[in-house]
Amino acid sequence: MTARSGVWITLEGGDGSGKTTQAELLEKWLTDAGHTVLRTREPGGSEVGHLIRDIVLHHRGDIAPRAEALLYAADRAHHVATVVRPALERGEIVLQDRYLDSSVAYQGAGRVLDATEVRELSLWAAEGALPDLTLLLDLDAATARTRLDSADKPFDRLESEKAEFHTRVRESFLALAAAEPERFLVLDAAQAPEVIAAGIRARVAALV
Ligand code: TYD
């Protein structure tokens, strides 16, 4: 990856962990302080990615595990090359909902694919690019499920997976954070949104 002057922050966590709320609060805090922020997400942070998002989240019926992993990786390759890297080169702060840790946690949690291979695939797709900071919103699967149930929104393919799947996703995220403590900040997503936001701001202030 070429030299970059911006700051790249990703948000990770299970479905219903409150990533969107925290991204909104952080974006407001950063823009109020005069920073240029690009909010984006995977899958679906580019035009091509939008089409891929529709397949991976809304296709009725099975998608072969390797095909699913490649679809997320394809979205990632195009997103990093055409959206994230240019913004970082312009010196912006990129605030991104989900990145390769989601692939390792979700595609690896199905137990069919090897987590290391999934990570290697994503790193190849993104030419090795890793964020400066990854915020992990950690929440137990039961609380997350209660939140999703009360959100009154139809479930997508991954949200409808069974509870054990989501427990494995959570464990995988925590293992990733433990393996790279300098990149990750783990937050207890059961806390009040303002408390979580304050923890995030304290860490981000040191970066920007
Ligand atoms: P998200 O955009 O957070 O869903 P929503 O808009 O409904 O909150 O994520 C979509 C789903 O995609 C989520 O269940 C996790 C999954 N996912 C993967 O399985 N692998 C990946 O690499 C990524 C980025 C997401």
PDB file of C-alpha atoms and ligand atoms in Angstrom:
ATOM      1  CA  MET A   1       0.000   0.000   0.000  1.00  0.00           C
ATOM      2  CA  THR A   2       1.309   3.461  -0.846  1.00  0.00           C
ATOM      3  CA  ALA A   3       2.033   6.026   1.849  1.00  0.00           C
ATOM      4  CA  ARG A   4      -1.086   7.372   3.495  1.00  0.00           C
ATOM      5  CA  SER A   5      -1.633  10.412   5.626  1.00  0.00           C
ATOM      6  CA  GLY A   6      -5.203   9.767   6.766  1.00  0.00           C
ATOM      7  CA  VAL A   7      -6.442   7.622   9.618  1.00  0.00           C
ATOM      8  CA  TRP A   8      -8.371   4.406   9.068  1.00  0.00           C
ATOM      9  CA  ILE A   9     -10.737   3.172  11.765  1.00  0.00           C
ATOM     10  CA  THR A  10     -12.902   0.068  11.422  1.00  0.00           C
ATOM     11  CA  LEU A  11     -15.802  -1.069  13.601  1.00  0.00           C
ATOM     12  CA  GLU A  12     -16.400  -4.755  14.210  1.00  0.00           C
ATOM     13  CA  GLY A  13     -18.796  -6.836  16.250  1.00  0.00           C
ATOM     14  CA  GLY A  14     -21.768  -9.132  15.970  1.00  0.00           C
ATOM     15  CA  ASP A  15     -25.099  -8.124  14.487  1.00  0.00           C
ATOM     16  CA  GLY A  16     -26.952  -5.943  17.015  1.00  0.00           C
ATOM     17  CA  SER A  17     -23.808  -4.805  18.844  1.00  0.00           C
ATOM     18  CA  GLY A  18     -24.434  -1.100  18.122  1.00  0.00           C
ATOM     19  CA  LYS A  19     -21.734  -0.378  15.526  1.00  0.00           C
ATOM     20  CA  THR A  20     -23.897   2.030  13.572  1.00  0.00           C
ATOM     21  CA  THR A  21     -24.781   4.109  16.644  1.00  0.00           C
ATOM     22  CA  GLN A  22     -21.110   4.368  17.622  1.00  0.00           C
ATOM     23  CA  ALA A  23     -20.027   5.221  14.066  1.00  0.00           C
ATOM     24  CA  GLU A  24     -22.586   8.044  14.008  1.00  0.00           C
ATOM     25  CA  LEU A  25     -21.459   9.437  17.385  1.00  0.00           C
ATOM     26  CA  LEU A  26     -17.780   9.261  16.433  1.00  0.00           C
ATOM     27  CA  GLU A  27     -18.393  10.820  13.028  1.00  0.00           C
ATOM     28  CA  LYS A  28     -20.189  13.760  14.638  1.00  0.00           C
ATOM     29  CA  TRP A  29     -17.451  14.253  17.218  1.00  0.00           C
ATOM     30  CA  LEU A  30     -14.739  14.202  14.533  1.00  0.00           C
ATOM     31  CA  THR A  31     -16.539  16.496  12.070  1.00  0.00           C
ATOM     32  CA  ASP A  32     -17.378  18.948  14.879  1.00  0.00           C
ATOM     33  CA  ALA A  33     -13.630  19.084  15.559  1.00  0.00           C
ATOM     34  CA  GLY A  34     -13.056  20.032  11.896  1.00  0.00           C
ATOM     35  CA  HIS A  35     -11.916  16.693  10.466  1.00  0.00           C
ATOM     36  CA  THR A  36     -13.026  15.375   7.088  1.00  0.00           C
ATOM     37  CA  VAL A  37     -14.616  11.987   7.664  1.00  0.00           C
ATOM     38  CA  LEU A  38     -15.561   9.360   5.115  1.00  0.00           C
ATOM     39  CA  ARG A  39     -18.171   6.933   6.456  1.00  0.00           C
ATOM     40  CA  THR A  40     -18.226   3.660   4.583  1.00  0.00           C
ATOM     41  CA  ARG A  41     -18.923  -0.028   5.041  1.00  0.00           C
ATOM     42  CA  GLU A  42     -18.369  -3.575   3.845  1.00  0.00           C
ATOM     43  CA  PRO A  43     -20.018  -5.191   2.131  1.00  0.00           C
ATOM     44  CA  GLY A  44     -21.400  -2.430  -0.096  1.00  0.00           C
ATOM     45  CA  GLY A  45     -19.112   0.595   0.220  1.00  0.00           C
ATOM     46  CA  SER A  46     -18.818   1.051  -3.553  1.00  0.00           C
ATOM     47  CA  GLU A  47     -21.133   0.737  -6.550  1.00  0.00           C
ATOM     48  CA  VAL A  48     -19.818  -2.717  -7.407  1.00  0.00           C
ATOM     49  CA  GLY A  49     -19.927  -3.557  -3.709  1.00  0.00           C
ATOM     50  CA  HIS A  50     -23.589  -2.630  -3.591  1.00  0.00           C
ATOM     51  CA  LEU A  51     -24.329  -5.332  -6.146  1.00  0.00           C
ATOM     52  CA  ILE A  52     -22.212  -7.847  -4.231  1.00  0.00           C
ATOM     53  CA  ARG A  53     -23.950  -6.915  -0.967  1.00  0.00           C
ATOM     54  CA  ASP A  54     -27.259  -7.755  -2.523  1.00  0.00           C
ATOM     55  CA  ILE A  55     -26.014 -11.246  -3.421  1.00  0.00           C
ATOM     56  CA  VAL A  56     -24.362 -12.112  -0.100  1.00  0.00           C
ATOM     57  CA  LEU A  57     -27.140 -10.761   2.108  1.00  0.00           C
ATOM     58  CA  HIS A  58     -30.290 -11.361   0.111  1.00  0.00           C
ATOM     59  CA  HIS A  59     -29.763 -14.310  -2.203  1.00  0.00           C
ATOM     60  CA  ARG A  60     -32.402 -16.939  -1.448  1.00  0.00           C
ATOM     61  CA  GLY A  61     -30.757 -20.298  -1.004  1.00  0.00           C
ATOM     62  CA  ASP A  62     -27.243 -21.449  -0.239  1.00  0.00           C
ATOM     63  CA  ILE A  63     -24.013 -19.904  -1.432  1.00  0.00           C
ATOM     64  CA  ALA A  64     -21.023 -22.273  -1.385  1.00  0.00           C
ATOM     65  CA  PRO A  65     -18.717 -21.211   1.486  1.00  0.00           C
ATOM     66  CA  ARG A  66     -15.739 -20.515  -0.783  1.00  0.00           C
ATOM     67  CA  ALA A  67     -17.917 -18.511  -3.157  1.00  0.00           C
ATOM     68  CA  GLU A  68     -19.226 -16.462  -0.232  1.00  0.00           C
ATOM     69  CA  ALA A  69     -15.686 -15.779   1.016  1.00  0.00           C
ATOM     70  CA  LEU A  70     -14.630 -14.735  -2.492  1.00  0.00           C
ATOM     71  CA  LEU A  71     -17.626 -12.406  -2.839  1.00  0.00           C
ATOM     72  CA  TYR A  72     -16.709 -10.584   0.387  1.00  0.00           C
ATOM     73  CA  ALA A  73     -13.078 -10.484  -0.760  1.00  0.00           C
ATOM     74  CA  ALA A  74     -14.085  -9.097  -4.166  1.00  0.00           C
ATOM     75  CA  ASP A  75     -16.133  -6.375  -2.488  1.00  0.00           C
ATOM     76  CA  ARG A  76     -13.131  -5.614  -0.256  1.00  0.00           C
ATOM     77  CA  ALA A  77     -10.619  -5.471  -3.119  1.00  0.00           C
ATOM     78  CA  HIS A  78     -12.703  -2.956  -5.057  1.00  0.00           C
ATOM     79  CA  HIS A  79     -13.628  -0.942  -1.966  1.00  0.00           C
ATOM     80  CA  VAL A  80     -10.065  -0.553  -0.699  1.00  0.00           C
ATOM     81  CA  ALA A  81      -8.701   0.300  -4.158  1.00  0.00           C
ATOM     82  CA  THR A  82     -11.365   2.807  -5.195  1.00  0.00           C
ATOM     83  CA  VAL A  83     -12.753   4.274  -1.948  1.00  0.00           C
ATOM     84  CA  VAL A  84     -10.573   3.718   1.129  1.00  0.00           C
ATOM     85  CA  ARG A  85      -7.077   4.201  -0.268  1.00  0.00           C
ATOM     86  CA  PRO A  86      -7.899   7.401  -2.205  1.00  0.00           C
ATOM     87  CA  ALA A  87      -9.539   8.901   0.921  1.00  0.00           C
ATOM     88  CA  LEU A  88      -6.520   8.034   3.075  1.00  0.00           C
ATOM     89  CA  GLU A  89      -4.215   9.545   0.466  1.00  0.00           C
ATOM     90  CA  ARG A  90      -6.298  12.745   0.647  1.00  0.00           C
ATOM     91  CA  GLY A  91      -5.624  12.753   4.391  1.00  0.00           C
ATOM     92  CA  GLU A  92      -9.195  11.974   5.461  1.00  0.00           C
ATOM     93  CA  ILE A  93     -10.410   9.907   8.388  1.00  0.00           C
ATOM     94  CA  VAL A  94     -12.074   6.758   7.112  1.00  0.00           C
ATOM     95  CA  LEU A  95     -14.703   5.360   9.469  1.00  0.00           C
ATOM     96  CA  GLN A  96     -15.651   1.935   8.239  1.00  0.00           C
ATOM     97  CA  ASP A  97     -18.327  -0.491   9.347  1.00  0.00           C
ATOM     98  CA  ARG A  98     -16.724  -3.998   9.099  1.00  0.00           C
ATOM     99  CA  TYR A  99     -13.534  -5.146   7.388  1.00  0.00           C
ATOM    100  CA  LEU A 100     -11.498  -8.336   7.097  1.00  0.00           C
ATOM    101  CA  ASP A 101     -11.957  -9.314  10.738  1.00  0.00           C
ATOM    102  CA  SER A 102     -15.636  -9.861   9.863  1.00  0.00           C
ATOM    103  CA  SER A 103     -14.609 -12.289   7.136  1.00  0.00           C
ATOM    104  CA  VAL A 104     -12.386 -14.248   9.507  1.00  0.00           C
ATOM    105  CA  ALA A 105     -15.063 -14.304  12.232  1.00  0.00           C
ATOM    106  CA  TYR A 106     -18.128 -15.018  10.067  1.00  0.00           C
ATOM    107  CA  GLN A 107     -16.751 -17.109   7.198  1.00  0.00           C
ATOM    108  CA  GLY A 108     -14.434 -18.949   9.604  1.00  0.00           C
ATOM    109  CA  ALA A 109     -17.240 -19.540  12.132  1.00  0.00           C
ATOM    110  CA  GLY A 110     -19.098 -21.817   9.742  1.00  0.00           C
ATOM    111  CA  ARG A 111     -16.266 -24.286  10.524  1.00  0.00           C
ATOM    112  CA  VAL A 112     -15.944 -25.138   6.820  1.00  0.00           C
ATOM    113  CA  LEU A 113     -13.241 -22.637   5.968  1.00  0.00           C
ATOM    114  CA  ASP A 114      -9.910 -22.210   7.666  1.00  0.00           C
ATOM    115  CA  ALA A 115      -9.672 -18.824   9.405  1.00  0.00           C
ATOM    116  CA  THR A 116      -6.041 -18.303   8.356  1.00  0.00           C
ATOM    117  CA  GLU A 117      -6.892 -18.936   4.712  1.00  0.00           C
ATOM    118  CA  VAL A 118      -9.811 -16.511   4.879  1.00  0.00           C
ATOM    119  CA  ARG A 119      -7.528 -13.847   6.344  1.00  0.00           C
ATOM    120  CA  GLU A 120      -4.856 -14.481   3.685  1.00  0.00           C
ATOM    121  CA  LEU A 121      -7.477 -14.167   0.956  1.00  0.00           C
ATOM    122  CA  SER A 122      -8.631 -10.799   2.303  1.00  0.00           C
ATOM    123  CA  LEU A 123      -5.079  -9.537   2.721  1.00  0.00           C
ATOM    124  CA  TRP A 124      -4.356 -10.470  -0.873  1.00  0.00           C
ATOM    125  CA  ALA A 125      -7.541  -8.688  -1.991  1.00  0.00           C
ATOM    126  CA  ALA A 126      -6.630  -5.526  -0.076  1.00  0.00           C
ATOM    127  CA  GLU A 127      -2.900  -5.607  -0.897  1.00  0.00           C
ATOM    128  CA  GLY A 128      -2.129  -6.104   2.781  1.00  0.00           C
ATOM    129  CA  ALA A 129      -3.925  -2.981   3.984  1.00  0.00           C
ATOM    130  CA  LEU A 130      -4.798  -2.967   7.696  1.00  0.00           C
ATOM    131  CA  PRO A 131      -6.603  -0.252   9.685  1.00  0.00           C
ATOM    132  CA  ASP A 132      -4.862   1.975  12.235  1.00  0.00           C
ATOM    133  CA  LEU A 133      -7.520   1.103  14.803  1.00  0.00           C
ATOM    134  CA  THR A 134     -10.267  -1.502  15.037  1.00  0.00           C
ATOM    135  CA  LEU A 135     -13.091  -0.936  17.514  1.00  0.00           C
ATOM    136  CA  LEU A 136     -14.617  -4.226  18.613  1.00  0.00           C
ATOM    137  CA  LEU A 137     -18.090  -3.897  20.131  1.00  0.00           C
ATOM    138  CA  ASP A 138     -18.329  -7.058  22.152  1.00  0.00           C
ATOM    139  CA  LEU A 139     -21.757  -8.381  23.114  1.00  0.00           C
ATOM    140  CA  ASP A 140     -23.024 -11.819  24.114  1.00  0.00           C
ATOM    141  CA  ALA A 141     -25.177 -13.515  21.474  1.00  0.00           C
ATOM    142  CA  ALA A 142     -28.336 -13.590  23.628  1.00  0.00           C
ATOM    143  CA  THR A 143     -28.376  -9.823  24.264  1.00  0.00           C
ATOM    144  CA  ALA A 144     -27.623  -9.154  20.595  1.00  0.00           C
ATOM    145  CA  ARG A 145     -30.523 -11.381  19.577  1.00  0.00           C
ATOM    146  CA  THR A 146     -32.921  -9.528  21.904  1.00  0.00           C
ATOM    147  CA  ARG A 147     -31.857  -6.239  20.329  1.00  0.00           C
ATOM    148  CA  LEU A 148     -32.317  -7.564  16.789  1.00  0.00           C
ATOM    149  CA  ASP A 149     -35.732  -9.016  17.677  1.00  0.00           C
ATOM    150  CA  SER A 150     -36.926  -5.645  18.953  1.00  0.00           C
ATOM    151  CA  ALA A 151     -35.549  -3.753  15.928  1.00  0.00           C
ATOM    152  CA  ASP A 152     -38.546  -4.880  13.838  1.00  0.00           C
ATOM    153  CA  LYS A 153     -36.455  -5.340  10.669  1.00  0.00           C
ATOM    154  CA  PRO A 154     -36.441  -8.514   8.529  1.00  0.00           C
ATOM    155  CA  PHE A 155     -33.337 -10.663   9.155  1.00  0.00           C
ATOM    156  CA  ASP A 156     -30.719 -11.035   6.437  1.00  0.00           C
ATOM    157  CA  ARG A 157     -29.023 -14.368   5.657  1.00  0.00           C
ATOM    158  CA  LEU A 158     -26.354 -14.093   8.359  1.00  0.00           C
ATOM    159  CA  GLU A 159     -28.566 -12.647  11.062  1.00  0.00           C
ATOM    160  CA  SER A 160     -30.811 -15.696  10.780  1.00  0.00           C
ATOM    161  CA  GLU A 161     -27.962 -18.101  11.620  1.00  0.00           C
ATOM    162  CA  LYS A 162     -28.298 -20.080  14.827  1.00  0.00           C
ATOM    163  CA  ALA A 163     -27.161 -18.931  18.260  1.00  0.00           C
ATOM    164  CA  GLU A 164     -24.080 -21.227  18.293  1.00  0.00           C
ATOM    165  CA  PHE A 165     -22.888 -19.616  15.082  1.00  0.00           C
ATOM    166  CA  HIS A 166     -23.067 -16.158  16.656  1.00  0.00           C
ATOM    167  CA  THR A 167     -21.291 -17.381  19.776  1.00  0.00           C
ATOM    168  CA  ARG A 168     -18.443 -18.675  17.569  1.00  0.00           C
ATOM    169  CA  VAL A 169     -18.361 -15.339  15.728  1.00  0.00           C
ATOM    170  CA  ARG A 170     -17.994 -13.529  19.039  1.00  0.00           C
ATOM    171  CA  GLU A 171     -15.227 -15.852  20.233  1.00  0.00           C
ATOM    172  CA  SER A 172     -13.408 -15.409  16.954  1.00  0.00           C
ATOM    173  CA  PHE A 173     -13.538 -11.594  17.221  1.00  0.00           C
ATOM    174  CA  LEU A 174     -12.169 -11.756  20.772  1.00  0.00           C
ATOM    175  CA  ALA A 175      -9.341 -14.063  19.673  1.00  0.00           C
ATOM    176  CA  LEU A 176      -8.450 -11.679  16.843  1.00  0.00           C
ATOM    177  CA  ALA A 177      -8.358  -8.770  19.291  1.00  0.00           C
ATOM    178  CA  ALA A 178      -6.147 -10.720  21.692  1.00  0.00           C
ATOM    179  CA  ALA A 179      -3.740 -11.542  18.845  1.00  0.00           C
ATOM    180  CA  GLU A 180      -3.376  -7.872  17.811  1.00  0.00           C
ATOM    181  CA  PRO A 181      -3.886  -5.805  20.982  1.00  0.00           C
ATOM    182  CA  GLU A 182      -2.190  -2.729  19.481  1.00  0.00           C
ATOM    183  CA  ARG A 183      -4.712  -2.556  16.604  1.00  0.00           C
ATOM    184  CA  PHE A 184      -7.865  -3.408  18.601  1.00  0.00           C
ATOM    185  CA  LEU A 185      -9.859  -1.592  21.254  1.00  0.00           C
ATOM    186  CA  VAL A 186     -12.425  -3.950  22.791  1.00  0.00           C
ATOM    187  CA  LEU A 187     -15.552  -2.292  24.207  1.00  0.00           C
ATOM    188  CA  ASP A 188     -18.280  -3.831  26.332  1.00  0.00           C
ATOM    189  CA  ALA A 189     -21.286  -3.204  24.084  1.00  0.00           C
ATOM    190  CA  ALA A 190     -23.741  -3.863  26.939  1.00  0.00           C
ATOM    191  CA  GLN A 191     -22.805  -0.455  28.418  1.00  0.00           C
ATOM    192  CA  ALA A 192     -24.778   2.718  27.690  1.00  0.00           C
ATOM    193  CA  PRO A 193     -23.993   4.174  24.233  1.00  0.00           C
ATOM    194  CA  GLU A 194     -22.546   7.388  25.740  1.00  0.00           C
ATOM    195  CA  VAL A 195     -20.181   5.417  27.982  1.00  0.00           C
ATOM    196  CA  ILE A 196     -18.938   3.375  25.023  1.00  0.00           C
ATOM    197  CA  ALA A 197     -18.574   6.538  22.926  1.00  0.00           C
ATOM    198  CA  ALA A 198     -16.417   8.177  25.608  1.00  0.00           C
ATOM    199  CA  GLY A 199     -14.091   5.148  25.640  1.00  0.00           C
ATOM    200  CA  ILE A 200     -13.801   5.331  21.869  1.00  0.00           C
ATOM    201  CA  ARG A 201     -13.100   9.084  21.865  1.00  0.00           C
ATOM    202  CA  ALA A 202     -10.305   8.682  24.409  1.00  0.00           C
ATOM    203  CA  ARG A 203      -8.500   6.240  22.143  1.00  0.00           C
ATOM    204  CA  VAL A 204      -9.232   8.054  18.869  1.00  0.00           C
ATOM    205  CA  ALA A 205      -8.039  11.389  20.293  1.00  0.00           C
ATOM    206  CA  ALA A 206      -4.545   9.916  20.471  1.00  0.00           C
ATOM    207  CA  LEU A 207      -4.667   9.024  16.768  1.00  0.00           C
ATOM    208  CA  VAL A 208      -6.053  12.130  15.058  1.00  0.00           C
TER     209      VAL A 208
HETATM  210  P1  TYD B   1     -23.898  -5.266   8.268  1.00  0.00           P
HETATM  211  O1  TYD B   1     -23.718  -4.323   7.136  1.00  0.00           O
HETATM  212  O2  TYD B   1     -23.309  -4.921   9.573  1.00  0.00           O
HETATM  213  O3  TYD B   1     -25.455  -5.615   8.409  1.00  0.00           O
HETATM  214  P2  TYD B   1     -26.649  -4.621   8.759  1.00  0.00           P
HETATM  215  O4  TYD B   1     -26.627  -3.509   7.757  1.00  0.00           O
HETATM  216  O5  TYD B   1     -27.848  -5.527   8.627  1.00  0.00           O
HETATM  217  O6  TYD B   1     -26.374  -4.178  10.151  1.00  0.00           O
HETATM  218  O7  TYD B   1     -23.268  -6.671   7.875  1.00  0.00           O
HETATM  219  C1  TYD B   1     -23.841  -7.501   6.981  1.00  0.00           C
HETATM  220  C2  TYD B   1     -23.554  -8.952   7.285  1.00  0.00           C
HETATM  221  O8  TYD B   1     -22.426  -9.398   6.538  1.00  0.00           O
HETATM  222  C3  TYD B   1     -23.254  -9.267   8.740  1.00  0.00           C
HETATM  223  O9  TYD B   1     -24.153 -10.277   9.183  1.00  0.00           O
HETATM  224  C4  TYD B   1     -21.848  -9.821   8.730  1.00  0.00           C
HETATM  225  C5  TYD B   1     -21.630 -10.247   7.320  1.00  0.00           C
HETATM  226  N1  TYD B   1     -20.237 -10.192   6.857  1.00  0.00           N
HETATM  227  C6  TYD B   1     -19.542 -11.379   6.617  1.00  0.00           C
HETATM  228  O10 TYD B   1     -20.057 -12.471   6.845  1.00  0.00           O
HETATM  229  N2  TYD B   1     -18.270 -11.307   6.134  1.00  0.00           N
HETATM  230  C7  TYD B   1     -17.642 -10.129   5.845  1.00  0.00           C
HETATM  231  O11 TYD B   1     -16.476 -10.106   5.395  1.00  0.00           O
HETATM  232  C8  TYD B   1     -18.368  -8.908   6.095  1.00  0.00           C
HETATM  233  C9  TYD B   1     -17.726  -7.591   5.799  1.00  0.00           C
HETATM  234  C10 TYD B   1     -19.669  -8.994   6.582  1.00  0.00           C
END
